[in-house]
Amino acid sequence: AFLDLTGPNEIEGMWKGSTILPCVYVPVEDFVQQTLMWTVVHDQSSGTIFRRDSSGDHILLSEYRDRVSVPKDAPGNVSLHILNLEVSDRGTYTCQVTWRASNNSLITKEMATKVEVVKVAVTKPVIRAGKLGLTVPAGARTSLTCVASGSPPISYRWFRSSPGRKAQLLSSQAELAWDSLRLSDAGTYYCEAENR
């Protein structure tokens, strides 16, 4: 139908993951989008999260700052992207769009989506072991990557172990990279993965 907003009635997002709340319409000639508002009603509170108007994009609720966005340059797609979902994000989200017609009259439509945030079964990280005895020519670039499954967020640490010496921490990233290998880089390396 004419300028109808479409999207699902309910969405399940993963705790600490990201989600998209779809809100889409088919643009109609002579109707220009004036304002877009995303509002939310939580158990305890409600408010306007996001507003787009002629002056730009505004994030009005501080708990969503740096976590929400709406696609730019995608006519008719006013979906809300949320990063790093918290359990407190659950609630009913409403997408409201106002258009101005060529005769200057305004038309407003809205659509609501219920959001549930689910926690996965909490699991310890399990590291997939790499091949032992990796041989790489001196001067080459190479990297070791730690791959672990388990409940996010997972933090990684790479160590180098030498017999009779304390292990040396080399990196707090999943990847340990060398631009140019030296003979002295030969040795035993291991990675640790940790979550809550």
Short mmCIF file of N, CA, C and O in Angstrom, two decimals, residues 1-46:
data_model
loop_
_atom_site.label_atom_id
_atom_site.label_comp_id
_atom_site.label_asym_id
_atom_site.label_seq_id
_atom_site.Cartn_x
_atom_site.Cartn_y
_atom_site.Cartn_z
N ALA A 1 0.85 -1.20 0.00
CA ALA A 1 0.00 0.00 0.00
C ALA A 1 0.88 1.25 0.00
O ALA A 1 2.10 1.16 0.12
N PHE A 2 0.24 2.39 -0.08
CA PHE A 2 0.91 3.67 -0.28
C PHE A 2 1.75 4.06 0.94
O PHE A 2 1.22 4.21 2.05
N LEU A 3 3.06 4.20 0.75
CA LEU A 3 3.99 4.62 1.82
C LEU A 3 3.80 3.83 3.11
O LEU A 3 3.75 4.42 4.19
N ASP A 4 3.64 2.53 2.99
CA ASP A 4 3.52 1.72 4.21
C ASP A 4 4.89 1.29 4.69
O ASP A 4 5.75 0.92 3.89
N LEU A 5 5.10 1.33 6.00
CA LEU A 5 6.36 0.85 6.58
C LEU A 5 6.22 -0.65 6.81
O LEU A 5 5.22 -1.12 7.36
N THR A 6 7.22 -1.41 6.39
CA THR A 6 7.16 -2.85 6.63
C THR A 6 8.38 -3.32 7.41
O THR A 6 9.47 -2.75 7.30
N GLY A 7 8.16 -4.38 8.21
CA GLY A 7 9.21 -4.97 9.03
C GLY A 7 8.57 -6.02 9.91
O GLY A 7 7.34 -6.13 9.95
N PRO A 8 9.38 -6.80 10.62
CA PRO A 8 8.82 -7.88 11.45
C PRO A 8 8.19 -7.35 12.73
O PRO A 8 8.55 -6.27 13.20
N ASN A 9 7.26 -8.12 13.30
CA ASN A 9 6.63 -7.71 14.56
C ASN A 9 7.54 -7.99 15.74
O ASN A 9 7.42 -7.37 16.78
N GLU A 10 8.42 -8.98 15.57
CA GLU A 10 9.24 -9.37 16.70
C GLU A 10 10.62 -9.81 16.22
O GLU A 10 10.74 -10.40 15.16
N ILE A 11 11.64 -9.49 17.02
CA ILE A 11 13.01 -9.84 16.67
C ILE A 11 13.71 -10.35 17.91
O ILE A 11 13.50 -9.84 19.01
N GLU A 12 14.53 -11.39 17.71
CA GLU A 12 15.33 -11.91 18.82
C GLU A 12 16.78 -11.57 18.53
O GLU A 12 17.31 -11.95 17.48
N GLY A 13 17.42 -10.84 19.42
CA GLY A 13 18.83 -10.50 19.23
C GLY A 13 19.68 -11.25 20.25
O GLY A 13 19.20 -11.62 21.31
N MET A 14 20.94 -11.47 19.89
CA MET A 14 21.87 -12.15 20.79
C MET A 14 22.54 -11.14 21.71
O MET A 14 23.05 -10.12 21.23
N TRP A 15 22.57 -11.44 22.98
CA TRP A 15 23.26 -10.58 23.94
C TRP A 15 24.70 -10.37 23.50
O TRP A 15 25.38 -11.31 23.09
N LYS A 16 25.15 -9.11 23.54
CA LYS A 16 26.51 -8.70 23.13
C LYS A 16 26.72 -8.76 21.61
O LYS A 16 27.79 -8.43 21.12
N GLY A 17 25.69 -9.20 20.88
CA GLY A 17 25.81 -9.24 19.42
C GLY A 17 25.22 -7.96 18.83
O GLY A 17 24.94 -6.99 19.55
N SER A 18 25.01 -7.96 17.51
CA SER A 18 24.38 -6.80 16.89
C SER A 18 23.11 -7.26 16.20
O SER A 18 22.93 -8.44 15.93
N THR A 19 22.21 -6.31 15.95
CA THR A 19 20.96 -6.67 15.30
C THR A 19 20.50 -5.52 14.42
O THR A 19 20.96 -4.39 14.56
N ILE A 20 19.59 -5.83 13.50
CA ILE A 20 18.98 -4.81 12.64
C ILE A 20 17.47 -4.89 12.84
O ILE A 20 16.89 -5.97 12.77
N LEU A 21 16.86 -3.74 13.13
CA LEU A 21 15.40 -3.69 13.21
C LEU A 21 14.90 -3.14 11.87
O LEU A 21 15.00 -1.94 11.61
N PRO A 22 14.41 -4.03 10.99
CA PRO A 22 14.04 -3.57 9.65
C PRO A 22 12.85 -2.62 9.68
O PRO A 22 11.88 -2.85 10.41
N CYS A 23 12.95 -1.55 8.89
CA CYS A 23 11.82 -0.65 8.67
C CYS A 23 12.04 -0.09 7.27
O CYS A 23 13.02 0.60 7.02
N VAL A 24 11.15 -0.46 6.35
CA VAL A 24 11.37 -0.18 4.93
C VAL A 24 10.07 0.31 4.29
O VAL A 24 8.98 -0.14 4.66
N TYR A 25 10.22 1.26 3.35
CA TYR A 25 9.05 1.66 2.56
C TYR A 25 9.47 1.84 1.11
O TYR A 25 10.66 1.92 0.81
N VAL A 26 8.49 1.87 0.23
CA VAL A 26 8.78 2.09 -1.19
C VAL A 26 8.62 3.58 -1.47
O VAL A 26 7.53 4.13 -1.29
N PRO A 27 9.72 4.27 -1.82
CA PRO A 27 9.62 5.72 -2.04
C PRO A 27 8.60 6.04 -3.14
O PRO A 27 8.45 5.29 -4.10
N VAL A 28 7.89 7.16 -2.93
CA VAL A 28 6.87 7.59 -3.89
C VAL A 28 7.27 8.98 -4.38
O VAL A 28 7.66 9.83 -3.58
N GLU A 29 7.20 9.17 -5.68
CA GLU A 29 7.54 10.49 -6.24
C GLU A 29 6.65 11.55 -5.61
O GLU A 29 5.50 11.29 -5.28
N ASP A 30 7.19 12.76 -5.44
CA ASP A 30 6.46 13.90 -4.87
C ASP A 30 6.25 13.78 -3.36
O ASP A 30 5.59 14.63 -2.77
N PHE A 31 6.76 12.72 -2.74
CA PHE A 31 6.70 12.64 -1.29
C PHE A 31 8.13 12.56 -0.76
O PHE A 31 8.84 11.60 -1.04
N VAL A 32 8.54 13.58 -0.01
CA VAL A 32 9.92 13.67 0.45
C VAL A 32 9.96 13.35 1.94
O VAL A 32 9.18 13.91 2.73
N GLN A 33 10.88 12.47 2.33
CA GLN A 33 11.00 12.13 3.75
C GLN A 33 11.47 13.36 4.52
O GLN A 33 12.50 13.95 4.20
N GLN A 34 10.69 13.77 5.51
CA GLN A 34 11.03 14.94 6.33
C GLN A 34 11.76 14.53 7.59
O GLN A 34 12.83 15.01 7.88
N THR A 35 11.10 13.65 8.36
CA THR A 35 11.72 13.22 9.62
C THR A 35 11.56 11.71 9.77
O THR A 35 10.60 11.11 9.28
N LEU A 36 12.54 11.14 10.45
CA LEU A 36 12.49 9.73 10.83
C LEU A 36 12.77 9.71 12.32
O LEU A 36 13.70 10.37 12.79
N MET A 37 11.95 8.99 13.06
CA MET A 37 12.18 8.87 14.50
C MET A 37 12.10 7.41 14.89
O MET A 37 11.21 6.68 14.44
N TRP A 38 13.05 6.98 15.72
CA TRP A 38 12.96 5.66 16.35
C TRP A 38 12.77 5.90 17.84
O TRP A 38 13.60 6.56 18.47
N THR A 39 11.68 5.37 18.38
CA THR A 39 11.44 5.50 19.82
C THR A 39 11.39 4.11 20.43
O THR A 39 11.22 3.11 19.73
N VAL A 40 11.55 4.06 21.76
CA VAL A 40 11.52 2.75 22.43
C VAL A 40 10.72 2.87 23.72
O VAL A 40 10.71 3.92 24.37
N VAL A 41 10.02 1.79 24.06
CA VAL A 41 9.36 1.68 25.36
C VAL A 41 9.96 0.46 26.05
O VAL A 41 9.83 -0.66 25.56
N HIS A 42 10.69 0.72 27.16
CA HIS A 42 11.25 -0.37 27.97
C HIS A 42 10.29 -0.63 29.13
O HIS A 42 9.32 0.09 29.31
N ASP A 43 10.64 -1.64 29.96
CA ASP A 43 9.81 -1.93 31.14
C ASP A 43 9.65 -0.67 31.99
O ASP A 43 8.57 -0.36 32.46
N GLN A 44 10.78 0.04 32.22
CA GLN A 44 10.76 1.14 33.17
C GLN A 44 10.72 2.52 32.52
O GLN A 44 10.35 3.48 33.16
N SER A 45 11.17 2.60 31.27
CA SER A 45 11.34 3.93 30.69
C SER A 45 11.01 3.93 29.22
O SER A 45 10.82 2.89 28.60
N SER A 46 10.94 5.13 28.64
CA SER A 46 10.73 5.23 27.20
C SER A 46 11.39 6.51 26.71
O SER A 46 11.74 7.38 27.51
#
